[in-house]
mmCIF file of C-alpha atoms and ligand atoms in Angstrom:
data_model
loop_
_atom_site.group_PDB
_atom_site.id
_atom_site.type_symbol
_atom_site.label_atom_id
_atom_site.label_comp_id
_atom_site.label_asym_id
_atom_site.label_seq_id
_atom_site.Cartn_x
_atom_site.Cartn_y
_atom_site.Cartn_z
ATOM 1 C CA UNK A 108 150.023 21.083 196.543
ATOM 2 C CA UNK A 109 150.572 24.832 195.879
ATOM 3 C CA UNK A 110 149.381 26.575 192.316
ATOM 4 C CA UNK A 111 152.450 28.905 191.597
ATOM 5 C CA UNK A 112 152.388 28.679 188.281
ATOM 6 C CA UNK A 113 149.877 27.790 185.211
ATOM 7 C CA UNK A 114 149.584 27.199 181.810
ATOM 8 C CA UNK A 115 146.665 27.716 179.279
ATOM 9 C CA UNK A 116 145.858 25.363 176.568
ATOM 10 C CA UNK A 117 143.936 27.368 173.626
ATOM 11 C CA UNK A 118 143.993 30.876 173.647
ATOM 12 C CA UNK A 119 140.445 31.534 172.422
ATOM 13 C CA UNK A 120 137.392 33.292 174.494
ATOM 14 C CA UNK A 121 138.003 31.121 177.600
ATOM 15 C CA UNK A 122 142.101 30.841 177.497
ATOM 16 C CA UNK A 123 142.488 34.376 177.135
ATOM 17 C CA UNK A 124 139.809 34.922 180.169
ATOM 18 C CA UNK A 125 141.296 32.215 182.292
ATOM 19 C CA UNK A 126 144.666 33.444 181.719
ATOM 20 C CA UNK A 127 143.734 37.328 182.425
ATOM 21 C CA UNK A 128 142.114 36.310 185.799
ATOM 22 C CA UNK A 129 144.906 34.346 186.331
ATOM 23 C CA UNK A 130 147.147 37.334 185.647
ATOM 24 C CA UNK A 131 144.699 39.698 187.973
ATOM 25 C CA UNK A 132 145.885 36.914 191.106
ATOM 26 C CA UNK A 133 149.320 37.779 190.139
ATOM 27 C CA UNK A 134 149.455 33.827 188.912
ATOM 28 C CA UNK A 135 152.236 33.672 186.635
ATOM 29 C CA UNK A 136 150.173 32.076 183.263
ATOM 30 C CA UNK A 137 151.317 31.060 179.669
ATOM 31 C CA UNK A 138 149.323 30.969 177.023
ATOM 32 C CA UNK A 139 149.678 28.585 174.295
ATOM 33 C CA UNK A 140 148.057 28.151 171.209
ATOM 34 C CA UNK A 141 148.622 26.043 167.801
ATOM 35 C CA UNK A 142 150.542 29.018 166.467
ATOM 36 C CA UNK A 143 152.559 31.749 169.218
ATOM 37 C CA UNK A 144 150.323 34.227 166.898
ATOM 38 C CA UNK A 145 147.321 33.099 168.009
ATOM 39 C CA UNK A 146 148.471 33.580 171.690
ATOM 40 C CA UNK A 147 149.945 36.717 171.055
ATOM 41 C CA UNK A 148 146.934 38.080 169.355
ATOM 42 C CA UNK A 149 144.624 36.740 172.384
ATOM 43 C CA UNK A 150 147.363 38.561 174.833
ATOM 44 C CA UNK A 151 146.788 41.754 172.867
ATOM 45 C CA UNK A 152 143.126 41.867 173.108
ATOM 46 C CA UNK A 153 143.473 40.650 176.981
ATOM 47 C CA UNK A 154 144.974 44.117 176.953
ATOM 48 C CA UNK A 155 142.232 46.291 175.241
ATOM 49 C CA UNK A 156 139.659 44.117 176.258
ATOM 50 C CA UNK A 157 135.738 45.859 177.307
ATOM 51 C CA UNK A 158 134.879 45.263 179.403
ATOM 52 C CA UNK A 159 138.471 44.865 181.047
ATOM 53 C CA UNK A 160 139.059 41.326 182.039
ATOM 54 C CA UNK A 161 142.688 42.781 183.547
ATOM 55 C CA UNK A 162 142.438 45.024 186.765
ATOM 56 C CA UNK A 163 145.651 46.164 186.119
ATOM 57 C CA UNK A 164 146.896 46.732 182.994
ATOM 58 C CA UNK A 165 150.517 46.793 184.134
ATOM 59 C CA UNK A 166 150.230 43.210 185.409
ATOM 60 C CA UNK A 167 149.756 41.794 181.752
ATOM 61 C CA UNK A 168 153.426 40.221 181.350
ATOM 62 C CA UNK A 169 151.936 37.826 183.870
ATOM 63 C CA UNK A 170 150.963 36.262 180.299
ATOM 64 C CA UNK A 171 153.494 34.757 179.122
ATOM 65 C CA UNK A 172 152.883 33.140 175.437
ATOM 66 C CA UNK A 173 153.722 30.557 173.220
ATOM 67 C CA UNK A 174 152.882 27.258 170.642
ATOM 68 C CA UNK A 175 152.147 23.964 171.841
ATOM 69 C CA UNK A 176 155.224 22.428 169.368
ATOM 70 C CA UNK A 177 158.167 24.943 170.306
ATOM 71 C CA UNK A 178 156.912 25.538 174.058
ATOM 72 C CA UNK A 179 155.205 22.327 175.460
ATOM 73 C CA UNK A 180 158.349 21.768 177.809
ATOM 74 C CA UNK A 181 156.839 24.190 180.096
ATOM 75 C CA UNK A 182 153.978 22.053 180.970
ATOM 76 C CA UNK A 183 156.783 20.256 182.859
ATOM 77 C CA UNK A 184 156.741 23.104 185.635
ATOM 78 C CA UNK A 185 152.854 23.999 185.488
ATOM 79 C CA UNK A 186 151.606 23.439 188.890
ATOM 80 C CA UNK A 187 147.944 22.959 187.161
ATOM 81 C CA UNK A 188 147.370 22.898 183.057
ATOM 82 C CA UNK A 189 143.851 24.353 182.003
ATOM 83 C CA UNK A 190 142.711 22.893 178.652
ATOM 84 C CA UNK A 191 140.343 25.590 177.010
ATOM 85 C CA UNK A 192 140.879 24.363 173.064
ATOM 86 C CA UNK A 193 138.008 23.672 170.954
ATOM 87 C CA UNK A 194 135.045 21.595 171.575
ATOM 88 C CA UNK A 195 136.204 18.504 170.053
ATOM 89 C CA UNK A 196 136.861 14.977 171.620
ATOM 90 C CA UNK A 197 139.396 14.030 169.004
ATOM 91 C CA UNK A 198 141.834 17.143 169.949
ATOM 92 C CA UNK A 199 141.255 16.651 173.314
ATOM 93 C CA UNK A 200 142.153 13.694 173.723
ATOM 94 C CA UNK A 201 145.180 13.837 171.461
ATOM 95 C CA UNK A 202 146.469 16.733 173.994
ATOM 96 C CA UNK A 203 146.003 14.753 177.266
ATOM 97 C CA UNK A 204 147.960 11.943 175.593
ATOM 98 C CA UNK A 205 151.062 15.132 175.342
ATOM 99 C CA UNK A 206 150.495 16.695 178.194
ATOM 100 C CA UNK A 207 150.073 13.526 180.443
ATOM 101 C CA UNK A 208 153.644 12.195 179.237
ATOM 102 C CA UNK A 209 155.197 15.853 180.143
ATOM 103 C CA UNK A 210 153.494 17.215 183.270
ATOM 104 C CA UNK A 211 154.799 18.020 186.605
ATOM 105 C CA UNK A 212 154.110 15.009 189.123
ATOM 106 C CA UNK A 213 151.104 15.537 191.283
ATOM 107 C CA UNK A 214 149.897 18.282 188.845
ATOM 108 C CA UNK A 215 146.396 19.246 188.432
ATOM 109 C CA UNK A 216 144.872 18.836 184.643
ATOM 110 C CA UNK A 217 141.731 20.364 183.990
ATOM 111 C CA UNK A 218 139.755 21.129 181.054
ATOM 112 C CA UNK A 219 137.110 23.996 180.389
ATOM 113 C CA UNK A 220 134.760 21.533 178.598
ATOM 114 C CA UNK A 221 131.266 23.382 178.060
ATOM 115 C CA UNK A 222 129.586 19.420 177.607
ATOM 116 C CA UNK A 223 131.083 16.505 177.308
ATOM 117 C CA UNK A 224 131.701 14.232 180.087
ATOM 118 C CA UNK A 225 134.611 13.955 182.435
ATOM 119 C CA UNK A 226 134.165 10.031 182.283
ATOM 120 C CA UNK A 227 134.811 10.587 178.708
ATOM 121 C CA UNK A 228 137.644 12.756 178.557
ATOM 122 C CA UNK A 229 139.218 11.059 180.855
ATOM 123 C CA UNK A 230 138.097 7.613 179.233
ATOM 124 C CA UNK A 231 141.809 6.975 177.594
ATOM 125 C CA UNK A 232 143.465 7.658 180.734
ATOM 126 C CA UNK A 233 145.346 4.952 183.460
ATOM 127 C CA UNK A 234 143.702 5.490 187.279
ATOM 128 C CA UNK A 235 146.395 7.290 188.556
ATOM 129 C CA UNK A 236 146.185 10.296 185.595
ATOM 130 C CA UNK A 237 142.289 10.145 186.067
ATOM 131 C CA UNK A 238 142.884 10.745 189.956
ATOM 132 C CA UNK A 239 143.984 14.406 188.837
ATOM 133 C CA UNK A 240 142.133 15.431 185.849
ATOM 134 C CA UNK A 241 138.806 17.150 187.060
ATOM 135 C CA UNK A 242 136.590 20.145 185.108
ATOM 136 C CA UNK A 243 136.698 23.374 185.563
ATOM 137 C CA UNK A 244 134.154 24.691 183.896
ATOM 138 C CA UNK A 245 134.426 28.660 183.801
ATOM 139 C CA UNK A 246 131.932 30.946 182.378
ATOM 140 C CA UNK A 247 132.316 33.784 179.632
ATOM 141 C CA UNK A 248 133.146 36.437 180.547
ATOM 142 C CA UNK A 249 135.626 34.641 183.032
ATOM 143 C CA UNK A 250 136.538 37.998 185.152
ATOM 144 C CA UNK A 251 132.670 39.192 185.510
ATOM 145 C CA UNK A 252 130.922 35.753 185.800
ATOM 146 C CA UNK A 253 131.115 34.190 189.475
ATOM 147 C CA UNK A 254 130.368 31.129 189.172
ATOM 148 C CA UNK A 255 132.809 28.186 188.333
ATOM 149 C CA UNK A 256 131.653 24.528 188.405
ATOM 150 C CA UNK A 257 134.316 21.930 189.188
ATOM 151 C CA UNK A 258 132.939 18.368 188.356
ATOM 152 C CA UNK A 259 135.167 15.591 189.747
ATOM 153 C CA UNK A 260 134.052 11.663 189.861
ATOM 154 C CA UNK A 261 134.888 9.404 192.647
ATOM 155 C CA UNK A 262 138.644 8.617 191.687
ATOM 156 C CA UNK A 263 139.844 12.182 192.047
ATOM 157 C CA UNK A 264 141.931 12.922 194.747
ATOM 158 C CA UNK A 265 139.789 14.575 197.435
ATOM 159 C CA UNK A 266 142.279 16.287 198.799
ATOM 160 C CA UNK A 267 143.166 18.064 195.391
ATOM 161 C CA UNK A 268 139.823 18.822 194.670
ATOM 162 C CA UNK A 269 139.484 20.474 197.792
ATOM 163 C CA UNK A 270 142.767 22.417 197.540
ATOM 164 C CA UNK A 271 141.459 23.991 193.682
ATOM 165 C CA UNK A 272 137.913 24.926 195.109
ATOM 166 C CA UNK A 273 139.425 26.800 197.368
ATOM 167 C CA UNK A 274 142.444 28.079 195.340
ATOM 168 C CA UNK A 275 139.355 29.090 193.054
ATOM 169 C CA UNK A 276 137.518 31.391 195.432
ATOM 170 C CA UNK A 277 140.354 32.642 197.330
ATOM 171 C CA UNK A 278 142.435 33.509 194.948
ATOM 172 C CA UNK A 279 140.516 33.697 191.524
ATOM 173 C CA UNK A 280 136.948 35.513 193.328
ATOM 174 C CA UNK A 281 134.870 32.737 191.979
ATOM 175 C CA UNK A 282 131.991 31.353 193.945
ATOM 176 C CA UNK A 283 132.746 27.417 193.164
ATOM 177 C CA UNK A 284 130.310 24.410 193.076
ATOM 178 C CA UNK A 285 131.475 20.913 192.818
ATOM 179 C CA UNK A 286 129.073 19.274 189.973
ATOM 180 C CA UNK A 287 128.389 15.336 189.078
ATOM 181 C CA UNK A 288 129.168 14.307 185.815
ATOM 182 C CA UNK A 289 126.038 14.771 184.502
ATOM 183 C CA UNK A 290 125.207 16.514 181.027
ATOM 184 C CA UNK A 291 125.828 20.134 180.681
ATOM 185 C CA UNK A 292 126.369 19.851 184.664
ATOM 186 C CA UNK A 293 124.458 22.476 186.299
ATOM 187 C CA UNK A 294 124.362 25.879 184.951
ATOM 188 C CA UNK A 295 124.314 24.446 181.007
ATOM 189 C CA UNK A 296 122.077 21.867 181.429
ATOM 190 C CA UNK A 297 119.390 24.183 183.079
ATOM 191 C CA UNK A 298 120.336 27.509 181.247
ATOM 192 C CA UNK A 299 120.598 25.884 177.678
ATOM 193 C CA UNK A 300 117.168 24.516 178.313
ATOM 194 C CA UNK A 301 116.133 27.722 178.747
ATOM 195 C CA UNK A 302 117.380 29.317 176.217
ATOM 196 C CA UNK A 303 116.371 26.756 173.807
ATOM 197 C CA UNK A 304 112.441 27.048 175.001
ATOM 198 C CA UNK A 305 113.119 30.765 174.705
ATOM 199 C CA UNK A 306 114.031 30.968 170.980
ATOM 200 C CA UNK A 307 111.521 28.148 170.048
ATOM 201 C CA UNK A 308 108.890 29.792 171.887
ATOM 202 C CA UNK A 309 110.041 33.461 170.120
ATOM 203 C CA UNK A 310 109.830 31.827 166.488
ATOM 204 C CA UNK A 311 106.409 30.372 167.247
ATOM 205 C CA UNK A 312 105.567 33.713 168.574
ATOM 206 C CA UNK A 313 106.552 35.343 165.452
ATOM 207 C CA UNK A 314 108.525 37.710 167.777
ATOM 208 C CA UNK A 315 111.614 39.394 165.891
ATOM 209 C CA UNK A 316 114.748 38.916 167.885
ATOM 210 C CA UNK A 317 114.997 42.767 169.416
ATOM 211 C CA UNK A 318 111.419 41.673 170.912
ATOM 212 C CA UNK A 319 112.319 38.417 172.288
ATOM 213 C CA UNK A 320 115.695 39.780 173.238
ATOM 214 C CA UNK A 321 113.860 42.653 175.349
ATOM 215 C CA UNK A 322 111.986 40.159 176.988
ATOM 216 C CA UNK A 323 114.270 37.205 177.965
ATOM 217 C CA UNK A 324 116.623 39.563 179.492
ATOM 218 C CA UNK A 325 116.439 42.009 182.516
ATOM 219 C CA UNK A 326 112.704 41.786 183.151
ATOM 220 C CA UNK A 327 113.376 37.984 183.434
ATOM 221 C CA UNK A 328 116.377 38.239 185.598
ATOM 222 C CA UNK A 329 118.524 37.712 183.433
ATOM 223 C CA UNK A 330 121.469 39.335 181.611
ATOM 224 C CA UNK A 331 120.886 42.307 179.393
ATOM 225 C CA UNK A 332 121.872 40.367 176.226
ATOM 226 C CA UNK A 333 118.633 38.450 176.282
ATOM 227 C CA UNK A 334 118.817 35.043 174.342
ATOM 228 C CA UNK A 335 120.088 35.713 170.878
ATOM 229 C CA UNK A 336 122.562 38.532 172.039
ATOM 230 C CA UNK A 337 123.802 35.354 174.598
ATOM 231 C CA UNK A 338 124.079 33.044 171.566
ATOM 232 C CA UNK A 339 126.365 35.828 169.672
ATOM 233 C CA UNK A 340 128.506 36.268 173.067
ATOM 234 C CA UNK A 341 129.065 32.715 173.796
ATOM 235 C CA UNK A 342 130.053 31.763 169.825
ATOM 236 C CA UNK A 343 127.140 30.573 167.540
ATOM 237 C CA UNK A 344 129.349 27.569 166.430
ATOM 238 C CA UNK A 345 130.205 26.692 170.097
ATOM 239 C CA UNK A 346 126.366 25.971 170.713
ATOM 240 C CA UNK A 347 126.033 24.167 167.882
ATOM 241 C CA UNK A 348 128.492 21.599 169.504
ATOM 242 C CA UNK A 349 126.978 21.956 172.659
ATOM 243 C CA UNK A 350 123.661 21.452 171.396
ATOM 244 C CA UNK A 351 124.771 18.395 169.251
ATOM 245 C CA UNK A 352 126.492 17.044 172.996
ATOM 246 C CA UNK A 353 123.043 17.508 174.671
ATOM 247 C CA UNK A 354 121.372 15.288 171.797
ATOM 248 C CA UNK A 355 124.249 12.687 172.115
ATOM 249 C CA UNK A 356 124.039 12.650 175.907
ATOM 250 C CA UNK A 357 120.830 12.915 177.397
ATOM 251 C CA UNK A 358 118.253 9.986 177.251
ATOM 252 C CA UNK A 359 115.368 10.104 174.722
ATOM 253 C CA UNK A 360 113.163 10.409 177.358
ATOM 254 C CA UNK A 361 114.806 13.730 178.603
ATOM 255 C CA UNK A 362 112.348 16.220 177.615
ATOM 256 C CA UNK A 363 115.278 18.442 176.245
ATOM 257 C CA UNK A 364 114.747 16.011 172.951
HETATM 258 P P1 NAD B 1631 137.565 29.434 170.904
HETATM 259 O O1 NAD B 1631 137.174 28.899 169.582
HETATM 260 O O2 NAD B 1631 137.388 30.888 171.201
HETATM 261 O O3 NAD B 1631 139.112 29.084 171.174
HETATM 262 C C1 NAD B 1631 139.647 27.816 171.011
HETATM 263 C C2 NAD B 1631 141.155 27.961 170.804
HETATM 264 O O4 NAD B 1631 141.714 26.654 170.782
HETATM 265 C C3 NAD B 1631 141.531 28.639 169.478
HETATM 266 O O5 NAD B 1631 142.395 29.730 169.728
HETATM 267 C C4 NAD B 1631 142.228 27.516 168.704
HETATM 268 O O6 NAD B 1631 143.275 27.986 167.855
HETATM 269 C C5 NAD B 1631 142.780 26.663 169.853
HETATM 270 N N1 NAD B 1631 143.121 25.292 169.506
HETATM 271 C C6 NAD B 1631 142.458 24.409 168.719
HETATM 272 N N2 NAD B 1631 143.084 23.232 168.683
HETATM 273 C C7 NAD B 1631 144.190 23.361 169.485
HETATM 274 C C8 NAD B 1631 145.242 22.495 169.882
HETATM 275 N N3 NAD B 1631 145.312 21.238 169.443
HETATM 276 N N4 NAD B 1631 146.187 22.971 170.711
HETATM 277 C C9 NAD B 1631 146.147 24.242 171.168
HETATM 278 N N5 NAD B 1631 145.178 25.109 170.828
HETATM 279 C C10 NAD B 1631 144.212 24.677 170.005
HETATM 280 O O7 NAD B 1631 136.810 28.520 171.980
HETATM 281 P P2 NAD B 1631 136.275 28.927 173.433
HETATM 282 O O8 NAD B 1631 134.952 29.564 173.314
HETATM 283 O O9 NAD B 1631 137.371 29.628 174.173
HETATM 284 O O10 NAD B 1631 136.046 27.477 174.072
HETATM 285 C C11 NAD B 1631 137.094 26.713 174.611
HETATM 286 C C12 NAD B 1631 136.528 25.645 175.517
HETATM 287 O O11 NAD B 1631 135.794 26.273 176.562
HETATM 288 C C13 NAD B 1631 135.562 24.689 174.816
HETATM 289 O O12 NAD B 1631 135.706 23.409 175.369
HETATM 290 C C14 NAD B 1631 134.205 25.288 175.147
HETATM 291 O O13 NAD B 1631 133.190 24.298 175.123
HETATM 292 C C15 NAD B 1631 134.447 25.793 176.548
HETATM 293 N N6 NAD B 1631 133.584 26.888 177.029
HETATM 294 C C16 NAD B 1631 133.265 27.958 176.228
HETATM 295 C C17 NAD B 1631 132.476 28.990 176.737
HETATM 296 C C18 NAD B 1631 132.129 30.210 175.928
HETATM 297 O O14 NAD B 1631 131.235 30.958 176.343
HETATM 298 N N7 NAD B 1631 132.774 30.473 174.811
HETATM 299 C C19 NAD B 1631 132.026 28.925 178.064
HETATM 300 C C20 NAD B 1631 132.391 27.847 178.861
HETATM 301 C C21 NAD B 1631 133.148 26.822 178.329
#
């Protein structure tokens, strides 16, 4: 197993990240989206991103781009295809189905799934596809954040597994922990707690959000945003789904209900 070369599925917040830290590992990447537009647009802003997710600017035709109709072919030389489309089972799935019937032998398939659960994403697949689709759950903004959580189940290919953690840190900077298939993981289902009891405890509070945003951010340790600014950075219709996958997932008794 050897990553030489990558593509990108969904060239949103987390594509375009993955991709440019990709790039900064001089990782030759493509980028594909449902239109070439979209990819090209999330290749410009790679570009004049701020902060910069590139470290150098002159690497950026490292990105290569494309649509998933005209260009899916080159999923047949990908060494490892990152799924980072939308938060929604249906599309997901429908994608595997493509990609599975194209990719490289012995590939690695991953996708950047904020919630839902590897044992369903995976759920459509035969045992020897399943052995080398994992997570790899990357966090926004995908150059700055160090931590990546891989979450594998006990059909994955050890060996693999082993091979992408470290492909991760070496190669990619990140500071990799391999997660159960639990809900939200590690870092979502304790930090989306937290942010929840933060905002509920703010409205109670009567705070306005400047207040609660001055509070539930550096003098608690954590980033400067504080809890609403988060929501805004990490897409207020992306944690609606993921707040909707909590509810689905987690037991009634879970005292995130
Ligand atoms: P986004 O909305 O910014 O981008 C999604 C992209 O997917 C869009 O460009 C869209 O055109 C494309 N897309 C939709 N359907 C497609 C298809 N069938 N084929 C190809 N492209 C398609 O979303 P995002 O914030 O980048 O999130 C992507 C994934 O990463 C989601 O699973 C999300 O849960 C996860 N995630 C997001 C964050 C975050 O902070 N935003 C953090 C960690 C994980």
């Amino acid at each position: 197993m050897n990553i030489k070369n990558v593509v990108v599925i969904g060239s949103g917040t987390m594509g375009s990240g993955i991709a440019a830290q990709l790039c900064n590992a001089n990782i030759p990447v493509t980028l594909l989206d449902l239109k070439t537009e979209i990819s090209e647009k999330a290749k410009k802003k790679i570009f004049q991103s701020k902060p910069p997710l590139l470290i150098d600017k002159n690497k950026i035709n490292n990105i290569k781009v494309g649509n998933i109709e005209e260009d899916f072919h080159i999923i047949e030389k990908a060494d490892w295809v990152v799924e980072a489309v939308v938060e929604r089972i249906d599309i997901k799935h429908k994608l595997y189905e493509k990609i599975l019937k194209s990719r490289k032998k012995d590939s690695i398939i991953s996708s950047n799934t904020s919630t839902i659960p590897l044992k369903i994403l995976s759920e459509k697949m035969s045992d020897k596809d399943k052995k080398d689709f994992c997570i790899t759950h990357f966090f926004n903004p995908v150059r700055y954040m160090g931590l990546l959580e891989i979450v594998s189940e006990t059909i994955n290919d050890e060996k693999k597994i082993s091979y992408l953690k470290n492909f991760c840190e070496e190669n990619l900077g990140k500071g990799v922990i391999i997660c159960k298939d639990t809900p939200g993981f590690l870092g979502n289902r304790v930090g989306v707690y937290a942010m929840q009891v933060a905002m509920t405890e703010a409205i109670k509070m009567q705070l306005n959000i400047e207040e609660a945003d001055a509070i539930f951010g550096r003098p608690m340790g954590i980033p400067k945003t504080g809890v609403f600014g988060l929501y805004d950075l990490i897409g207020i219709d992306l944690m609606s789904d993921v707040l909707k996958s909590f509810l689905k997932e987690l037991p009634k008794s879970d005292v995130f209900h």
